[in-house]
Short mmCIF file of N, CA and C in Angstrom, two decimals:
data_model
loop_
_atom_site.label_atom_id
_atom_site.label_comp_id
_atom_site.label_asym_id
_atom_site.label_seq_id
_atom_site.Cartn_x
_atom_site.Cartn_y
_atom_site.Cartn_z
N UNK N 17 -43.12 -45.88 -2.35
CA UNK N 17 -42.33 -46.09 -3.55
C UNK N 17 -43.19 -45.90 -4.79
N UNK N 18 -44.55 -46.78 -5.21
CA UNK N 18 -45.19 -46.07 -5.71
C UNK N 18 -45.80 -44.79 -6.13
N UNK N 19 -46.06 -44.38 -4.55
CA UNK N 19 -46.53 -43.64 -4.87
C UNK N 19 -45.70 -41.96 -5.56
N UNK N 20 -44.53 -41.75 -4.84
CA UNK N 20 -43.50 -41.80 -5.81
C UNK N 20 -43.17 -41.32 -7.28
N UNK N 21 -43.27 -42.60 -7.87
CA UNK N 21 -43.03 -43.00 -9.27
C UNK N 21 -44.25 -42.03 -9.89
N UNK N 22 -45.69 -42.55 -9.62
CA UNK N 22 -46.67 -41.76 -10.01
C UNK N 22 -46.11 -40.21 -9.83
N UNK N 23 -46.32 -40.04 -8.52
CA UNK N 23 -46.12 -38.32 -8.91
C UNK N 23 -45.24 -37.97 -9.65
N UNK N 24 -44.26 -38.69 -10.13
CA UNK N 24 -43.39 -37.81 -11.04
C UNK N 24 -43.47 -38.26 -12.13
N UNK N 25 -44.22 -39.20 -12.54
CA UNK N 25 -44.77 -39.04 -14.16
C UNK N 25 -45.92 -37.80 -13.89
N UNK N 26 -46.56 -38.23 -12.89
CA UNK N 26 -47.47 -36.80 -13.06
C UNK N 26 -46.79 -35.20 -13.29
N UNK N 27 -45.41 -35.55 -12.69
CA UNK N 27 -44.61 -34.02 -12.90
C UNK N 27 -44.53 -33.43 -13.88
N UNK N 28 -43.95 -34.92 -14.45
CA UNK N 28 -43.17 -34.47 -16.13
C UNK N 28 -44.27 -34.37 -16.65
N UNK N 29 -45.33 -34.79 -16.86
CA UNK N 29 -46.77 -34.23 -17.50
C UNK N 29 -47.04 -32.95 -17.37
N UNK N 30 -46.55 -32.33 -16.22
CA UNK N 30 -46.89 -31.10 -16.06
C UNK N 30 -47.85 -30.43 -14.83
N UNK N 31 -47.83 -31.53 -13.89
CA UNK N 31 -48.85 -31.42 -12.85
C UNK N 31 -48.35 -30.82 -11.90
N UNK N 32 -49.11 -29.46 -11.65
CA UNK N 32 -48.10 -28.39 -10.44
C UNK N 32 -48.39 -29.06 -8.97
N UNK N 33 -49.38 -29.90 -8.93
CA UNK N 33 -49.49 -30.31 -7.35
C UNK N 33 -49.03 -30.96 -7.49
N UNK N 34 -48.74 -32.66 -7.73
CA UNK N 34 -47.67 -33.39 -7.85
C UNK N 34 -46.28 -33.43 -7.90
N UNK N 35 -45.47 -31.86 -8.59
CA UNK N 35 -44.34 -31.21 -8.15
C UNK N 35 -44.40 -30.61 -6.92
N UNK N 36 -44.97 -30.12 -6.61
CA UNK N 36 -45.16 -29.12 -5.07
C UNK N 36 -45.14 -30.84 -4.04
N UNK N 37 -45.64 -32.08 -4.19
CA UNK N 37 -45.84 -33.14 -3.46
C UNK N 37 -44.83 -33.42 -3.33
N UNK N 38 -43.90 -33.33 -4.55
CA UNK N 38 -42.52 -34.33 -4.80
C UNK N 38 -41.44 -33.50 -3.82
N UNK N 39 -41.33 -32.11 -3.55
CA UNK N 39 -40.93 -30.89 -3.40
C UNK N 39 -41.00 -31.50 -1.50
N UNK N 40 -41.94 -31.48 -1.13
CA UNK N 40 -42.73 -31.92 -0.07
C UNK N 40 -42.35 -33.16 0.57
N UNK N 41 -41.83 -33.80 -0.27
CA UNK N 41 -41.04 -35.78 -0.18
C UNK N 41 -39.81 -35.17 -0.28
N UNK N 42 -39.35 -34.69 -0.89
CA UNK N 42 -37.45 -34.44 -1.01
C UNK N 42 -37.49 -33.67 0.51
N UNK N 43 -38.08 -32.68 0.72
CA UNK N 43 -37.58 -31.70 2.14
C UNK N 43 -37.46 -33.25 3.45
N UNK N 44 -39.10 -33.51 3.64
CA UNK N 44 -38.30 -34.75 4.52
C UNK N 44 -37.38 -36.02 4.49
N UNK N 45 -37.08 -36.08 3.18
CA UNK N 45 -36.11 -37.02 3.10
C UNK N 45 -34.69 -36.21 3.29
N UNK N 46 -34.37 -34.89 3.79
CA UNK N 46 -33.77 -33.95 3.87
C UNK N 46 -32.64 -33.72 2.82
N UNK N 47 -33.62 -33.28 1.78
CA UNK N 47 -32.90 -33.16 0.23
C UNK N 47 -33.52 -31.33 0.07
N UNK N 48 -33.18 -30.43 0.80
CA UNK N 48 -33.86 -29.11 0.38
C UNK N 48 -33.30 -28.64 -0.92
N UNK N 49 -32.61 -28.74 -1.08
CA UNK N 49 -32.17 -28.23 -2.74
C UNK N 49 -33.12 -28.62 -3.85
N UNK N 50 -33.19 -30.14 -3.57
CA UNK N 50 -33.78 -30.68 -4.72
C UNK N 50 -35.24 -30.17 -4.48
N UNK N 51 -35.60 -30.35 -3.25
CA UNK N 51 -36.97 -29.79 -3.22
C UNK N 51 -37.43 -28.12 -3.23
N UNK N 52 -36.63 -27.15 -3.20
CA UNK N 52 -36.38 -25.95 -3.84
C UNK N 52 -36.58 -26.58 -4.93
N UNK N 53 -36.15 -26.83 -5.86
CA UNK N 53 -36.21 -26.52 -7.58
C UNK N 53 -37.48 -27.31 -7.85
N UNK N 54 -38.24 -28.50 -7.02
CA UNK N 54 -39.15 -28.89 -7.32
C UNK N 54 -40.31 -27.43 -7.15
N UNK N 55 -40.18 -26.99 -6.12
CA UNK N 55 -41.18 -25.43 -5.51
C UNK N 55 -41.18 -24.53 -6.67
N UNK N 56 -39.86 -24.31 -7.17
CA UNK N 56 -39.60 -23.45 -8.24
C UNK N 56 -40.51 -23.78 -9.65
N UNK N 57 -40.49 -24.79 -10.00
CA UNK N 57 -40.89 -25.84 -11.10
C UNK N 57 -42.44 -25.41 -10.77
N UNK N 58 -42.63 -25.66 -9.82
CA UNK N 58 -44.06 -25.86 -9.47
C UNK N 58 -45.13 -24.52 -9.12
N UNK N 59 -43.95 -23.63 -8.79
CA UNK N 59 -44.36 -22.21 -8.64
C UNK N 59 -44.54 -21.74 -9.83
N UNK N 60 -43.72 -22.33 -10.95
CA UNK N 60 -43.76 -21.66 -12.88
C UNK N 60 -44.69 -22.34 -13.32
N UNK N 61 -45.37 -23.11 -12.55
CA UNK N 61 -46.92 -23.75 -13.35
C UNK N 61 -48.17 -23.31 -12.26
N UNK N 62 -48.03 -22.23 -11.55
CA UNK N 62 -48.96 -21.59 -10.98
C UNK N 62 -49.58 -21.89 -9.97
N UNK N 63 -48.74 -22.96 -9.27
CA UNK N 63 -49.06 -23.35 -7.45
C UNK N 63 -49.03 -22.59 -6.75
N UNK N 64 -50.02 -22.12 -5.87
CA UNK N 64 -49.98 -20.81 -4.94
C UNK N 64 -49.50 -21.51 -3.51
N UNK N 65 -49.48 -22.96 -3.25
CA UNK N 65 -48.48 -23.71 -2.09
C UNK N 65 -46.75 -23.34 -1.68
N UNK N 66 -46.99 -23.48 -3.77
CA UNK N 66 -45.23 -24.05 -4.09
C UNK N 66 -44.53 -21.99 -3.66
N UNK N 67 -45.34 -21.14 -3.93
CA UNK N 67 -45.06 -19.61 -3.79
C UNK N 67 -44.87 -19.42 -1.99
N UNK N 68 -45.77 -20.41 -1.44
CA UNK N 68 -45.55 -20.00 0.03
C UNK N 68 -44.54 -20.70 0.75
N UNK N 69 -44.25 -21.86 -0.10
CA UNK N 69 -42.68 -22.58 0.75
C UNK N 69 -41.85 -21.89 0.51
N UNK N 70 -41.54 -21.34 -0.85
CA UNK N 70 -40.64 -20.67 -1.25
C UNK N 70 -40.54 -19.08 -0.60
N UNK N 71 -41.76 -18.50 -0.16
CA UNK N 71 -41.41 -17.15 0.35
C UNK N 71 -40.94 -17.60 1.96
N UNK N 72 -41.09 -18.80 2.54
CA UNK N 72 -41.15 -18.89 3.42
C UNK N 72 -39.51 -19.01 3.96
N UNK N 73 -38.76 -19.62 2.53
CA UNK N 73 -37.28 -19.98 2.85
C UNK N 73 -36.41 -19.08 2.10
N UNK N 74 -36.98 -18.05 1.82
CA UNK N 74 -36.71 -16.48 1.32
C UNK N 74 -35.91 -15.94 2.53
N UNK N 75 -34.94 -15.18 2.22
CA UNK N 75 -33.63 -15.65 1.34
C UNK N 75 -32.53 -16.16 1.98
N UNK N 76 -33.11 -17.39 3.08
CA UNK N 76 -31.74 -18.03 3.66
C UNK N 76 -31.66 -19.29 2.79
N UNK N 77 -32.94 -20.20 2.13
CA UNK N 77 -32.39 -20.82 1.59
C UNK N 77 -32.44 -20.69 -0.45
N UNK N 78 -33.33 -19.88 -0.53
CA UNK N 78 -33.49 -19.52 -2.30
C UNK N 78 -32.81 -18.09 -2.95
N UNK N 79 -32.43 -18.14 -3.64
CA UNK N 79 -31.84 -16.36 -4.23
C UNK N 79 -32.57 -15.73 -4.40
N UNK N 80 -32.49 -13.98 -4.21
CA UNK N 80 -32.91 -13.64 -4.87
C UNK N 80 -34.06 -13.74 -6.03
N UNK N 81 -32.66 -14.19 -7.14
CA UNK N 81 -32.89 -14.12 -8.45
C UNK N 81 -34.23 -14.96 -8.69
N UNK N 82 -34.08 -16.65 -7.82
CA UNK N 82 -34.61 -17.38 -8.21
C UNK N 82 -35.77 -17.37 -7.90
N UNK N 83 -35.89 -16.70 -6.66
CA UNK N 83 -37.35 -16.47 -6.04
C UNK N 83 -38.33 -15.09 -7.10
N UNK N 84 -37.64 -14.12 -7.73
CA UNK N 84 -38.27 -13.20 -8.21
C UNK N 84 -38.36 -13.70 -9.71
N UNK N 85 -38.25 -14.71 -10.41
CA UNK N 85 -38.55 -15.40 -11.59
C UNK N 85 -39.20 -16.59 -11.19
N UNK N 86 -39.59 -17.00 -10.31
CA UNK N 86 -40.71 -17.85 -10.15
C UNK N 86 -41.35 -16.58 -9.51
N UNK N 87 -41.50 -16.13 -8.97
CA UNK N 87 -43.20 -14.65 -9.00
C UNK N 87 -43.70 -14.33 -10.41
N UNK N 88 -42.10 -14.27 -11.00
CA UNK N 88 -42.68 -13.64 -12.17
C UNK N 88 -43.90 -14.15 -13.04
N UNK N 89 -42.63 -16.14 -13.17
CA UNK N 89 -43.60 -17.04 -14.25
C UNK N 89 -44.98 -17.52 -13.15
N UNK N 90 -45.17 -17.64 -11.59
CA UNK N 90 -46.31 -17.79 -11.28
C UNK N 90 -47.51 -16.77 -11.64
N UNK N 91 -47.37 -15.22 -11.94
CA UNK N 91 -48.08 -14.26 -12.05
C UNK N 91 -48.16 -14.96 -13.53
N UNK N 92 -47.38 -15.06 -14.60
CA UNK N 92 -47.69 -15.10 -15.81
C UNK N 92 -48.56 -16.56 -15.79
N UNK N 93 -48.19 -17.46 -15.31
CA UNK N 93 -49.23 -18.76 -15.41
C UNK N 93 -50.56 -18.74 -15.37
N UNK N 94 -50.72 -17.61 -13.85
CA UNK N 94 -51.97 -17.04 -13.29
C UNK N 94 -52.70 -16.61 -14.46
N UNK N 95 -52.12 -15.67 -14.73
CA UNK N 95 -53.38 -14.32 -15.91
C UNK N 95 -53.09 -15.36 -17.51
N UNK N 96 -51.94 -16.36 -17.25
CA UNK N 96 -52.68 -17.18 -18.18
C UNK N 96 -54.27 -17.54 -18.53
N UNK N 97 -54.47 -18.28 -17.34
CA UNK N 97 -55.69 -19.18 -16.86
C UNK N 97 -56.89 -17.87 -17.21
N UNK N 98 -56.85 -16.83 -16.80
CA UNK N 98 -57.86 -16.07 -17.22
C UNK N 98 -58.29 -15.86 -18.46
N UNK N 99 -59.89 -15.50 -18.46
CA UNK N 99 -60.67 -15.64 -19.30
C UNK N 99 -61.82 -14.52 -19.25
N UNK N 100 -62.57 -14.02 -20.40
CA UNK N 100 -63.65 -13.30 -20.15
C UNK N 100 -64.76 -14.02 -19.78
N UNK N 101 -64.68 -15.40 -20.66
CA UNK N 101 -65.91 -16.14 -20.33
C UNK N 101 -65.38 -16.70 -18.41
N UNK N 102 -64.73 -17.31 -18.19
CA UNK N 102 -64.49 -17.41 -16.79
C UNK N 102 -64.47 -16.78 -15.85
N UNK N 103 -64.18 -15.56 -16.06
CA UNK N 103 -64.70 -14.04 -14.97
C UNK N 103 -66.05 -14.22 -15.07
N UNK N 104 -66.65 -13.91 -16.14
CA UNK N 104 -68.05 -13.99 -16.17
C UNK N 104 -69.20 -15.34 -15.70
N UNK N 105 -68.34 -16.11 -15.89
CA UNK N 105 -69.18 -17.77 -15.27
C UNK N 105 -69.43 -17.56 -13.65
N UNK N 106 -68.30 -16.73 -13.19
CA UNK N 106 -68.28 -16.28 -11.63
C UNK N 106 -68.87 -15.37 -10.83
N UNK N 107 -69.67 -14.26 -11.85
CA UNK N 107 -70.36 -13.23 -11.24
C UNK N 107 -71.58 -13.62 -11.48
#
């Protein structure tokens, strides 16, 4: 129950693992919908987890639509995060 509560203040903060967790708690409480849109949520803040549940229930349980706009905003989250100085900290 706690633990819970936390992850989803951590959500609404913006925390993509904590959505992908919550996502993860709804499927076995056998809520897949809700936990789809948590994957979705969590896939648009650049979880590479929340991309593999979701390709995984491609397309008996997600659309289309919905699955190719979370690729989209996960790719855009991604090359967010990039950097020249951060490429370079790595080589």
């Amino acid at each position: 129950k706690k633990e819970v509560y936390h992850l989803e203040q951590a959500a609404i903060g913006g925390h993509a693992m904590a959505r992908y967790n919550l996502g993860v708690i709804e499927q076995h409480n056998g809520r897949l919908e809700r936990a789809i849109k948590h994957w979705i949520i969590a896939a648009t803040l650049g979880d590479d987890d929340a991309v593999k549940y979701l390709r995984e229930r491609y397309p008996r349980f997600v659309c289309k639509e919905d699955f190719a706009a979370a690729l989209r905003a996960h790719q855009a989250a991604i090359d967010a995060t990039k950097s020249l100085q951060r490429e370079a900290a790595t080589e």
